[in-house]
Short mmCIF file of C-alpha atoms and ligand atoms in Angstrom, two decimals:
data_model
loop_
_atom_site.label_atom_id
_atom_site.label_comp_id
_atom_site.label_asym_id
_atom_site.label_seq_id
_atom_site.Cartn_x
_atom_site.Cartn_y
_atom_site.Cartn_z
CA MET A 1 42.97 2.61 -25.56
CA ILE A 2 42.64 1.28 -22.03
CA PRO A 3 44.23 -2.19 -22.09
CA ILE A 4 41.57 -4.85 -21.75
CA THR A 5 42.48 -8.47 -21.14
CA ASP A 6 39.99 -11.28 -21.65
CA VAL A 7 39.79 -13.00 -18.28
CA SER A 8 36.57 -14.91 -18.96
CA PRO A 9 36.52 -18.67 -18.25
CA ASP A 10 37.51 -21.13 -20.97
CA GLU A 11 35.11 -21.37 -23.88
CA GLY A 12 32.48 -23.98 -23.21
CA ASP A 13 32.77 -23.62 -19.45
CA LEU A 14 29.68 -21.58 -18.69
CA TYR A 15 29.70 -22.22 -14.96
CA ALA A 16 32.53 -21.10 -12.74
CA ALA A 17 32.42 -22.03 -9.08
CA ARG A 18 32.74 -19.03 -6.82
CA LYS A 19 36.14 -18.47 -5.31
CA LYS A 20 35.63 -17.04 -1.85
CA ILE A 21 37.17 -13.59 -1.61
CA GLN A 22 38.82 -12.62 1.63
CA PRO A 23 39.87 -9.00 1.12
CA ARG A 24 42.81 -7.59 3.06
CA SER A 25 41.97 -4.51 5.12
CA ILE A 26 43.68 -1.32 4.07
CA LYS A 27 43.99 2.18 5.43
CA GLY A 28 44.13 5.25 3.24
CA ARG A 29 42.36 8.32 1.88
CA PHE A 30 39.70 6.50 -0.06
CA ASN A 31 39.05 3.99 2.68
CA ASN A 32 38.44 6.98 4.98
CA VAL A 33 35.94 8.40 2.49
CA ARG A 34 34.20 5.02 2.30
CA TRP A 35 33.91 4.86 6.07
CA ALA A 36 32.69 8.45 6.26
CA MET A 37 29.92 7.41 3.85
CA VAL A 38 29.16 4.33 5.95
CA TRP A 39 28.72 6.53 9.02
CA ILE A 40 26.69 9.20 7.25
CA THR A 41 24.32 6.77 5.51
CA GLN A 42 23.82 4.61 8.58
CA ILE A 43 23.30 7.48 11.01
CA VAL A 44 20.65 8.78 8.62
CA PHE A 45 19.05 5.34 8.08
CA TYR A 46 18.99 4.13 11.69
CA GLY A 47 18.46 7.59 13.22
CA LEU A 48 15.89 9.23 10.96
CA ALA A 49 13.22 6.67 11.79
CA TRP A 50 13.33 7.86 15.43
CA LEU A 51 13.27 11.59 14.70
CA PRO A 52 10.05 13.23 15.92
CA TRP A 53 8.28 16.05 14.07
CA ASN A 54 5.05 17.74 15.22
CA ASP A 55 4.15 14.82 17.55
CA ARG A 56 4.73 12.24 14.83
CA GLN A 57 7.58 10.50 13.07
CA ALA A 58 9.48 12.92 10.79
CA VAL A 59 9.77 10.45 7.90
CA LEU A 60 7.04 7.84 7.65
CA PHE A 61 5.45 6.16 4.66
CA HIS A 62 2.35 5.18 6.56
CA LEU A 63 0.84 2.40 4.50
CA VAL A 64 -2.20 1.85 6.72
CA GLU A 65 -3.21 5.53 6.65
CA ARG A 66 -1.98 5.81 3.05
CA LYS A 67 -0.10 9.00 3.85
CA PHE A 68 3.58 9.81 3.38
CA TYR A 69 5.13 12.15 5.92
CA ILE A 70 8.42 13.78 5.02
CA PHE A 71 9.19 16.36 7.70
CA GLY A 72 6.64 19.17 7.17
CA ILE A 73 5.24 17.66 3.98
CA VAL A 74 2.28 15.29 3.97
CA LEU A 75 1.73 13.42 0.69
CA TRP A 76 -1.47 11.54 -0.11
CA PRO A 77 -2.06 8.88 -2.75
CA GLN A 78 -3.27 11.73 -5.01
CA ASP A 79 0.27 13.17 -4.79
CA VAL A 80 1.79 10.15 -6.50
CA LEU A 81 3.19 12.57 -9.09
CA PHE A 82 5.59 13.95 -6.47
CA LEU A 83 6.87 10.46 -5.67
CA ALA A 84 7.28 9.72 -9.37
CA LEU A 85 9.19 13.00 -9.79
CA LEU A 86 11.40 12.10 -6.82
CA LEU A 87 12.29 8.81 -8.48
CA ILE A 88 13.04 10.57 -11.78
CA ILE A 89 15.23 13.13 -9.95
CA SER A 90 17.12 10.32 -8.16
CA ALA A 91 17.68 8.46 -11.43
CA LEU A 92 18.85 11.58 -13.28
CA GLY A 93 21.12 12.51 -10.34
CA LEU A 94 22.65 9.04 -10.53
CA PHE A 95 23.13 9.34 -14.31
CA LEU A 96 24.84 12.72 -13.87
CA VAL A 97 27.15 11.48 -11.12
CA THR A 98 27.99 8.38 -13.16
CA ALA A 99 28.75 10.39 -16.32
CA VAL A 100 31.17 12.62 -14.38
CA ALA A 101 32.61 10.37 -11.72
CA GLY A 102 31.95 6.80 -12.88
CA ARG A 103 30.92 4.24 -10.29
CA VAL A 104 31.26 6.38 -7.17
CA TRP A 105 27.71 5.47 -6.18
CA CYS A 106 28.63 1.76 -6.29
CA GLY A 107 31.90 2.24 -4.45
CA TYR A 108 30.79 4.60 -1.71
CA ALA A 109 27.04 4.86 -1.20
CA CYS A 110 25.21 1.83 -2.59
CA PRO A 111 23.57 -0.09 0.30
CA GLN A 112 25.14 -3.32 -0.99
CA SER A 113 28.66 -1.84 -0.69
CA VAL A 114 27.92 -0.12 2.61
CA TYR A 115 26.45 -3.20 4.31
CA THR A 116 29.14 -5.47 2.88
CA GLU A 117 31.73 -3.12 4.40
CA ILE A 118 29.99 -3.24 7.80
CA PHE A 119 29.63 -7.02 7.70
CA MET A 120 33.29 -7.39 6.72
CA TRP A 121 34.27 -5.09 9.60
CA ILE A 122 32.44 -7.43 12.00
CA GLU A 123 34.10 -10.43 10.36
CA ARG A 124 37.57 -8.89 10.66
CA HIS A 125 37.07 -8.11 14.33
CA ILE A 126 35.94 -11.63 15.14
CA GLU A 127 37.99 -13.83 12.81
CA GLY A 128 40.96 -11.59 12.04
CA ASP A 129 42.33 -10.14 8.81
CA ARG A 130 42.69 -11.87 5.44
CA SER A 131 45.36 -14.47 6.27
CA ALA A 132 43.73 -15.44 9.58
CA ARG A 133 40.38 -15.88 7.85
CA MET A 134 41.90 -17.93 5.05
CA LYS A 135 43.57 -20.19 7.61
CA LEU A 136 40.30 -20.53 9.49
CA ASP A 137 38.43 -21.41 6.27
CA ALA A 138 40.97 -24.14 5.51
CA ALA A 139 41.08 -25.50 9.08
CA PRO A 140 38.92 -28.49 10.08
CA MET A 141 35.97 -27.80 12.34
CA SER A 142 37.02 -27.33 15.96
CA ALA A 143 35.58 -25.74 19.08
CA ARG A 144 37.46 -22.52 18.29
CA LYS A 145 36.24 -22.39 14.69
CA LEU A 146 32.69 -23.17 15.79
CA GLY A 147 32.85 -20.43 18.44
CA LEU A 148 34.21 -17.84 15.98
CA ARG A 149 31.64 -18.74 13.33
CA ALA A 150 28.80 -18.63 15.88
CA ALA A 151 29.96 -15.21 17.12
CA LYS A 152 30.21 -13.86 13.56
CA PHE A 153 26.88 -15.21 12.37
CA GLY A 154 25.23 -14.08 15.62
CA ALA A 155 26.56 -10.52 15.23
CA TRP A 156 25.53 -10.46 11.56
CA GLY A 157 22.08 -11.77 12.50
CA ALA A 158 21.60 -9.12 15.20
CA LEU A 159 22.59 -6.33 12.83
CA ALA A 160 20.39 -7.74 10.06
CA LEU A 161 17.40 -7.92 12.42
CA TRP A 162 17.94 -4.34 13.58
CA THR A 163 18.14 -3.30 9.92
CA GLY A 164 14.89 -5.16 9.14
CA PHE A 165 13.20 -3.56 12.15
CA THR A 166 14.36 -0.08 11.09
CA PHE A 167 13.25 -0.66 7.51
CA VAL A 168 9.73 -1.64 8.59
CA GLY A 169 9.82 1.35 10.97
CA TYR A 170 9.63 3.64 7.92
CA PHE A 171 6.30 2.09 6.92
CA THR A 172 4.65 1.66 10.30
CA PRO A 173 5.37 4.03 13.23
CA ILE A 174 8.61 2.75 14.71
CA ARG A 175 7.72 3.37 18.34
CA GLU A 176 4.48 1.39 17.97
CA LEU A 177 6.47 -1.32 16.22
CA ALA A 178 8.96 -1.47 19.12
CA SER A 179 6.16 -1.81 21.68
CA GLU A 180 4.46 -4.51 19.56
CA ILE A 181 7.71 -6.47 19.54
CA ALA A 182 8.16 -5.97 23.30
CA SER A 183 4.61 -7.24 23.94
CA TRP A 184 4.86 -10.11 21.39
CA SER A 185 1.94 -8.69 19.42
CA LEU A 186 3.65 -7.98 16.11
CA GLY A 187 1.26 -8.16 13.14
CA PRO A 188 1.88 -10.90 10.53
CA TRP A 189 2.83 -8.52 7.71
CA GLU A 190 5.13 -6.47 9.87
CA ALA A 191 6.82 -9.68 11.09
CA PHE A 192 7.10 -10.99 7.54
CA TRP A 193 8.74 -7.84 6.15
CA MET A 194 11.02 -7.44 9.13
CA PHE A 195 12.39 -10.98 8.82
CA PHE A 196 12.41 -10.84 5.04
CA TYR A 197 14.48 -7.64 4.96
CA ALA A 198 16.74 -8.97 7.72
CA ALA A 199 17.34 -12.20 5.76
CA PHE A 200 17.91 -10.18 2.59
CA THR A 201 20.55 -8.03 4.33
CA TYR A 202 22.19 -11.04 5.97
CA VAL A 203 22.49 -13.08 2.77
CA PHE A 204 23.44 -10.21 0.45
CA ALA A 205 25.97 -8.48 2.71
CA GLY A 206 27.23 -11.51 4.62
CA HIS A 207 27.43 -14.26 2.02
CA MET A 208 26.82 -13.07 -1.53
CA ARG A 209 28.73 -9.78 -1.42
CA GLU A 210 30.50 -9.14 -4.75
CA GLN A 211 28.23 -11.64 -6.52
CA VAL A 212 25.34 -9.22 -6.15
CA CYS A 213 27.34 -6.54 -7.99
CA LYS A 214 28.67 -8.96 -10.58
CA TYR A 215 25.61 -10.99 -11.43
CA MET A 216 22.48 -9.39 -10.01
CA CYS A 217 22.73 -5.60 -10.14
CA PRO A 218 21.16 -4.26 -13.37
CA TYR A 219 22.77 -0.86 -12.86
CA ALA A 220 26.23 -2.41 -13.06
CA ARG A 221 25.34 -3.70 -16.51
CA PHE A 222 23.94 -0.61 -18.15
CA GLN A 223 25.90 2.19 -16.56
CA GLY A 224 28.65 1.66 -19.13
CA VAL A 225 26.48 3.58 -21.62
CA MET A 226 26.88 6.70 -19.46
CA PHE A 227 30.65 6.50 -19.60
CA ASP A 228 32.67 8.54 -22.08
CA PRO A 229 36.40 9.24 -22.44
CA ASP A 230 36.20 11.92 -19.70
CA THR A 231 34.42 9.83 -17.08
CA LEU A 232 36.46 9.19 -13.95
CA ILE A 233 37.58 5.56 -13.72
CA VAL A 234 39.99 3.69 -11.49
CA SER A 235 42.88 2.62 -13.66
CA TYR A 236 46.38 1.25 -13.54
CA ASP A 237 49.03 3.31 -15.34
CA ALA A 238 50.54 0.54 -17.51
CA ASN A 239 52.93 3.01 -19.19
CA ARG A 240 54.54 3.60 -15.86
CA GLY A 241 54.06 0.22 -14.20
CA GLU A 242 55.15 -2.20 -16.92
CA PRO A 243 57.14 -4.31 -17.20
CA ARG A 244 56.35 -5.18 -13.63
CA GLY A 245 58.92 -6.71 -11.35
CA ASN A 246 61.21 -6.13 -8.43
CA LYS A 247 63.85 -3.52 -9.20
CA LYS A 248 66.24 -4.95 -6.60
CA LYS A 249 66.07 -8.42 -8.14
CA ALA A 250 66.26 -7.18 -11.74
CA ARG A 251 69.21 -8.29 -13.81
CA GLU A 252 71.62 -5.67 -14.99
CA GLY A 253 70.21 -3.78 -17.94
CA GLN A 254 66.72 -5.17 -17.35
CA VAL A 255 64.11 -2.44 -17.59
CA VAL A 256 61.56 -2.67 -14.79
CA GLY A 257 58.49 -0.46 -14.35
CA ASP A 258 57.13 0.88 -11.07
CA CYS A 259 54.81 -2.06 -10.34
CA VAL A 260 56.63 -4.36 -7.95
CA ASP A 261 54.04 -7.10 -8.54
CA CYS A 262 53.22 -7.31 -4.84
CA ASP A 263 49.55 -8.19 -5.51
CA TRP A 264 48.29 -5.87 -2.80
CA CYS A 265 45.90 -4.18 -5.20
CA VAL A 266 44.32 -7.59 -5.87
CA GLN A 267 44.24 -8.65 -2.22
CA VAL A 268 42.32 -5.56 -1.06
CA CYS A 269 39.81 -5.65 -3.91
CA PRO A 270 36.31 -6.53 -2.61
CA THR A 271 35.41 -8.00 -6.01
CA GLY A 272 38.67 -9.91 -6.31
CA ILE A 273 39.82 -8.49 -9.65
CA ASP A 274 43.22 -7.37 -10.84
CA ILE A 275 42.91 -3.77 -12.00
CA ARG A 276 46.12 -4.18 -13.95
CA ASN A 277 44.12 -6.23 -16.46
CA GLY A 278 42.32 -3.05 -17.48
CA LEU A 279 38.82 -1.71 -16.98
CA GLN A 280 36.44 -4.51 -15.93
CA TYR A 281 32.72 -4.38 -15.30
CA GLU A 282 33.30 -6.00 -11.89
CA CYS A 283 35.20 -2.91 -10.68
CA ILE A 284 32.89 -0.95 -8.38
CA GLY A 285 35.24 2.05 -8.25
CA CYS A 286 35.89 1.80 -4.51
CA ALA A 287 39.54 2.89 -4.95
CA LEU A 288 40.87 0.56 -2.25
CA CYS A 289 43.47 -0.61 -4.78
CA ILE A 290 44.62 3.03 -5.01
CA ASP A 291 45.10 3.14 -1.24
CA ALA A 292 47.00 -0.15 -1.34
CA CYS A 293 49.25 0.82 -4.23
CA ASP A 294 49.95 4.28 -2.78
CA GLN A 295 51.25 2.58 0.38
CA VAL A 296 53.45 0.32 -1.70
CA MET A 297 54.77 3.28 -3.71
CA ASP A 298 55.55 5.11 -0.45
CA LYS A 299 57.51 2.08 0.74
CA VAL A 300 59.54 1.69 -2.44
CA GLY A 301 60.13 5.43 -2.73
CA ARG A 302 58.21 5.98 -5.97
CA PRO A 303 55.55 8.64 -6.58
CA ARG A 304 51.96 7.73 -5.75
CA GLY A 305 49.38 7.36 -8.49
CA LEU A 306 50.42 4.13 -10.23
CA ILE A 307 46.76 3.22 -9.74
CA ALA A 308 44.61 6.32 -9.70
CA TYR A 309 41.30 7.86 -10.54
CA THR A 310 41.83 8.86 -14.12
CA THR A 311 40.09 9.05 -17.50
CA GLU A 312 40.36 7.18 -20.75
CA ARG A 313 41.47 10.43 -22.46
CA THR A 314 44.35 10.78 -19.97
CA LEU A 315 45.52 7.24 -20.58
CA LEU A 316 45.25 7.59 -24.37
CA ALA A 317 47.37 10.74 -24.22
CA LYS A 318 49.93 8.73 -22.19
CA LYS A 319 49.73 11.29 -19.40
CA PRO A 320 50.25 10.14 -15.79
CA ALA A 321 47.08 8.45 -14.53
CA HIS A 322 46.72 10.75 -11.54
CA GLU A 323 46.27 13.74 -13.87
CA GLY A 324 42.81 12.38 -14.72
CA TRP A 325 41.22 14.84 -12.28
CA ARG A 326 42.49 17.73 -14.39
CA GLU A 327 41.05 16.18 -17.55
CA VAL A 328 37.68 15.74 -15.86
CA MET A 329 37.62 19.40 -14.88
CA ALA A 330 38.86 20.51 -18.31
CA HIS A 331 36.03 18.63 -20.04
CA ILE A 332 33.32 19.04 -17.45
CA LEU A 333 31.07 20.98 -19.84
CA ARG A 334 30.43 18.24 -22.35
CA PRO A 335 27.11 17.43 -24.06
CA ARG A 336 25.91 14.57 -21.86
CA VAL A 337 26.80 16.39 -18.64
CA ILE A 338 25.04 19.53 -19.85
CA LEU A 339 22.02 17.46 -20.90
CA TYR A 340 21.73 15.61 -17.56
CA THR A 341 22.32 18.83 -15.58
CA SER A 342 19.73 20.81 -17.55
CA LEU A 343 17.12 18.05 -17.25
CA LEU A 344 17.83 17.71 -13.56
CA ALA A 345 17.64 21.47 -12.94
CA PHE A 346 14.38 21.67 -14.91
CA ILE A 347 12.69 18.78 -13.05
CA VAL A 348 13.99 19.84 -9.62
CA SER A 349 12.72 23.41 -10.17
CA GLY A 350 9.34 22.10 -11.32
CA PHE A 351 9.17 19.73 -8.37
CA ALA A 352 10.06 22.46 -5.85
CA TRP A 353 7.62 24.92 -7.42
CA ALA A 354 4.78 22.37 -7.44
CA LEU A 355 5.52 21.27 -3.88
CA PHE A 356 5.73 24.70 -2.31
CA THR A 357 2.80 26.23 -4.16
CA ARG A 358 0.42 23.30 -3.79
CA THR A 359 -2.81 23.99 -1.93
CA PRO A 360 -2.80 22.23 1.45
CA VAL A 361 -6.31 20.87 0.99
CA LYS A 362 -7.83 18.39 -1.42
CA MET A 363 -11.40 17.45 -2.12
CA ASN A 364 -12.88 14.46 -3.93
CA VAL A 365 -16.50 14.80 -5.02
CA LEU A 366 -18.76 11.92 -6.04
CA ARG A 367 -22.46 12.15 -6.75
CA ASP A 368 -24.20 9.71 -4.43
CA ARG A 369 -25.46 7.06 -6.81
CA ALA A 370 -27.52 5.42 -4.09
CA THR A 371 -29.71 8.53 -3.79
CA LEU A 372 -31.53 9.54 -6.96
CA ALA A 373 -32.18 13.15 -7.82
CA ARG A 374 -35.42 13.89 -6.05
CA GLU A 375 -37.96 16.62 -5.49
CA VAL A 376 -38.00 18.07 -1.97
CA GLU A 377 -39.98 20.73 -0.08
CA GLY A 378 -40.34 24.17 -1.65
CA GLY A 379 -40.35 22.92 -5.27
CA LYS A 380 -36.64 22.17 -5.29
CA ILE A 381 -34.64 19.35 -6.84
CA GLU A 382 -32.00 17.80 -4.58
CA ASN A 383 -28.86 15.86 -5.51
CA VAL A 384 -26.70 14.29 -2.82
CA TYR A 385 -22.88 14.20 -3.06
CA ARG A 386 -20.23 12.36 -1.12
CA LEU A 387 -17.24 14.57 -0.40
CA ARG A 388 -13.87 13.58 1.00
CA ILE A 389 -11.97 16.58 2.35
CA MET A 390 -8.25 16.05 2.97
CA ASN A 391 -6.34 18.55 5.07
CA THR A 392 -2.71 18.13 3.97
CA SER A 393 -1.42 20.81 6.34
CA GLU A 394 -0.07 20.25 9.83
CA ILE A 395 -2.79 22.29 11.56
CA ALA A 396 -6.46 21.52 12.14
CA ARG A 397 -8.65 23.68 9.88
CA ARG A 398 -12.25 24.75 9.46
CA TYR A 399 -13.65 25.14 5.97
CA VAL A 400 -16.74 26.66 4.37
CA LEU A 401 -18.36 24.77 1.53
CA GLU A 402 -20.34 26.51 -1.23
CA VAL A 403 -21.74 25.61 -4.66
CA GLU A 404 -21.92 27.69 -7.81
CA GLY A 405 -22.66 27.27 -11.46
CA LEU A 406 -26.47 26.99 -11.32
CA PRO A 407 -28.91 29.80 -10.47
CA GLY A 408 -30.14 29.60 -6.87
CA ALA A 409 -28.06 26.50 -6.08
CA ALA A 410 -27.41 26.09 -2.36
CA ILE A 411 -26.28 23.46 0.11
CA ALA A 412 -28.91 22.44 2.62
CA ASP A 413 -27.76 22.56 6.27
CA LEU A 414 -24.72 24.60 5.22
CA ARG A 415 -22.16 24.48 7.97
CA GLU A 416 -18.47 24.76 8.59
CA ILE A 417 -16.48 21.57 8.33
CA GLU A 418 -13.59 20.92 10.68
CA VAL A 419 -10.78 18.57 9.64
CA GLU A 420 -7.91 17.57 11.91
CA ALA A 421 -4.27 18.21 10.98
CA ALA A 422 -3.10 15.88 8.20
CA GLY A 423 -6.51 14.21 8.39
CA SER A 424 -9.49 13.64 6.18
CA ARG A 425 -13.23 13.73 6.61
CA ASP A 426 -16.08 12.27 4.59
CA ILE A 427 -19.30 14.24 4.43
CA ALA A 428 -22.57 14.18 2.52
CA ALA A 429 -23.69 17.46 0.90
CA ARG A 430 -27.30 17.98 -0.22
CA VAL A 431 -27.45 20.48 -3.07
CA GLN A 432 -30.84 21.99 -3.90
CA VAL A 433 -31.87 23.97 -6.98
CA ASP A 434 -35.29 25.45 -7.92
CA ALA A 435 -36.98 22.88 -10.14
CA ASP A 436 -38.24 25.61 -12.50
CA ALA A 437 -34.76 27.05 -13.05
CA LEU A 438 -33.40 23.99 -14.88
CA GLN A 439 -34.05 21.97 -18.01
CA PRO A 440 -34.10 18.19 -17.46
CA GLY A 441 -30.70 16.56 -17.90
CA SER A 442 -27.17 16.93 -16.54
CA HIS A 443 -25.72 20.34 -15.61
CA GLU A 444 -22.24 21.39 -14.54
CA ILE A 445 -21.92 22.51 -10.95
CA TYR A 446 -18.89 23.48 -8.84
CA PHE A 447 -18.07 22.92 -5.18
CA ASN A 448 -15.88 25.60 -3.58
CA LEU A 449 -14.11 24.76 -0.35
CA GLN A 450 -12.44 27.64 1.47
CA ALA A 451 -10.42 27.58 4.71
CA VAL A 452 -11.85 29.99 7.28
CA ASP A 453 -8.45 31.15 8.53
CA ALA A 454 -6.60 31.33 5.19
CA PRO A 455 -8.25 32.91 2.11
CA ASP A 456 -5.67 31.37 -0.25
CA VAL A 457 -6.40 27.82 0.95
CA ARG A 458 -9.29 26.84 -1.30
CA VAL A 459 -10.19 24.22 -3.87
CA HIS A 460 -12.70 24.15 -6.67
CA GLU A 461 -14.15 20.84 -7.96
CA LYS A 462 -16.47 20.28 -10.90
CA THR A 463 -19.28 17.73 -10.83
CA SER A 464 -22.73 17.36 -12.38
CA PHE A 465 -26.25 18.05 -11.14
CA LEU A 466 -29.11 15.93 -12.48
CA GLN A 467 -32.56 17.32 -13.17
CA PRO A 468 -34.93 14.38 -13.68
CA ARG A 469 -37.09 14.35 -16.83
S1 SF4 B 1 49.74 -2.67 -5.51
FE1 SF4 B 1 50.75 -1.44 -7.05
S2 SF4 B 1 52.81 -2.26 -7.07
FE2 SF4 B 1 51.58 -3.78 -6.03
S3 SF4 B 1 50.94 -5.16 -7.68
FE3 SF4 B 1 49.37 -3.63 -7.48
S4 SF4 B 1 49.92 -2.10 -9.02
FE4 SF4 B 1 51.74 -3.34 -8.67
S1 SF4 B 2 39.73 -2.83 -8.83
FE1 SF4 B 2 40.12 -1.30 -7.26
S2 SF4 B 2 38.47 0.16 -7.48
FE2 SF4 B 2 37.87 -1.66 -8.60
S3 SF4 B 2 36.66 -2.81 -7.12
FE3 SF4 B 2 38.78 -3.57 -6.99
S4 SF4 B 2 39.69 -2.35 -5.35
FE4 SF4 B 2 37.81 -1.33 -5.94
#
């Protein structure tokens, strides 16, 4: 079993005041991966909002127009199924990654981890590394402390505001948003969400940090159910490390493990835990303790991997912790991984098929309830319908509208209908049928809409035609 030590507060003490964590910076392989993820995610987040596509923003969830643009795809409220499927795919992808590789999402890609890392980088560059910051915290207020704090909070505030601006820029065109800000004509909702998201980023990444992961994140609480003995976890190799102590200072005959008890693994931990106490829910799997311990092992001339990505199965078999990778690969085809992968492949295929074969036009048909079925010239009965035609393609199109389903049914003033690219148009259609051809009552009738330039772009909608008694 992985050793687990109870480090909860004394019984009866349900409130523990937060101890401020001032993590030490560390260089290493996993820190490089973390920073690569910071760059990738932030270039995408801050950059994508400015990317143009066909004279519009490439990715825009336009709330006013109620249209979602994702590169060449235009989704309408009627396409809510695609958005639901996207959420299901994201959730299943996260489950799969967690089952195989544990909390890599938390450690490397979760916005909370990424922004905390960026905010800490700013803090380090203004106030210094761990010991300098601890000294500054303990020092009485002075002009220097005030200046450093003002610089840090100012830099955090500027970044948070830019983040809030970018976030809102995915829901309202970002260039229009920028000019509204420049001309002091920002709408109330846009201003609210921009400042709200900025405040949210500032507080979560600047001040709350690990508390969000420990006390607020629901995913941190339930992801344990996706773990199994072959899931990758960050763990300390107690077989090798214990009893901990300094070999040079050890008495003759005293057996000392590889852990020199330097505390570096604790000092670099962004959640402030000691991984040597065993697997803890606070561990976000960032692997900074691995980087720290590897450096220590290099210095004391011992092999790396005293703290490593490993698996419970590896530890139970008393194999070296760093061999966990091999165990993961050896047991990659296990039931839960196969289940998540199959579900994911099935839903992704269905999503892709539905997306790429969907007809780029939609039509809503409503019988005009304000206009009763009536008799018109030539002994015909006329029903009026309200049609909304939505062109979900990126080119303007002309369509021909026809009716079928009743003998002699025709649309009066039949004409072609032009709809702009990614636009919609509301029209009224007057359908006339010979009065003698129908019994009184309701009859099924179909509207056919066909693009003039593309025979396969057509829709077919059922409605009813009323013959008065
Ligand atoms: S960094 Fe390594 S050697 Fe130092 S205390 Fe942690 S586990 Fe022990
Ligand atoms: S224990 Fe290690 S892997 Fe876990 S959060 Fe702390 S530094 Fe990251």
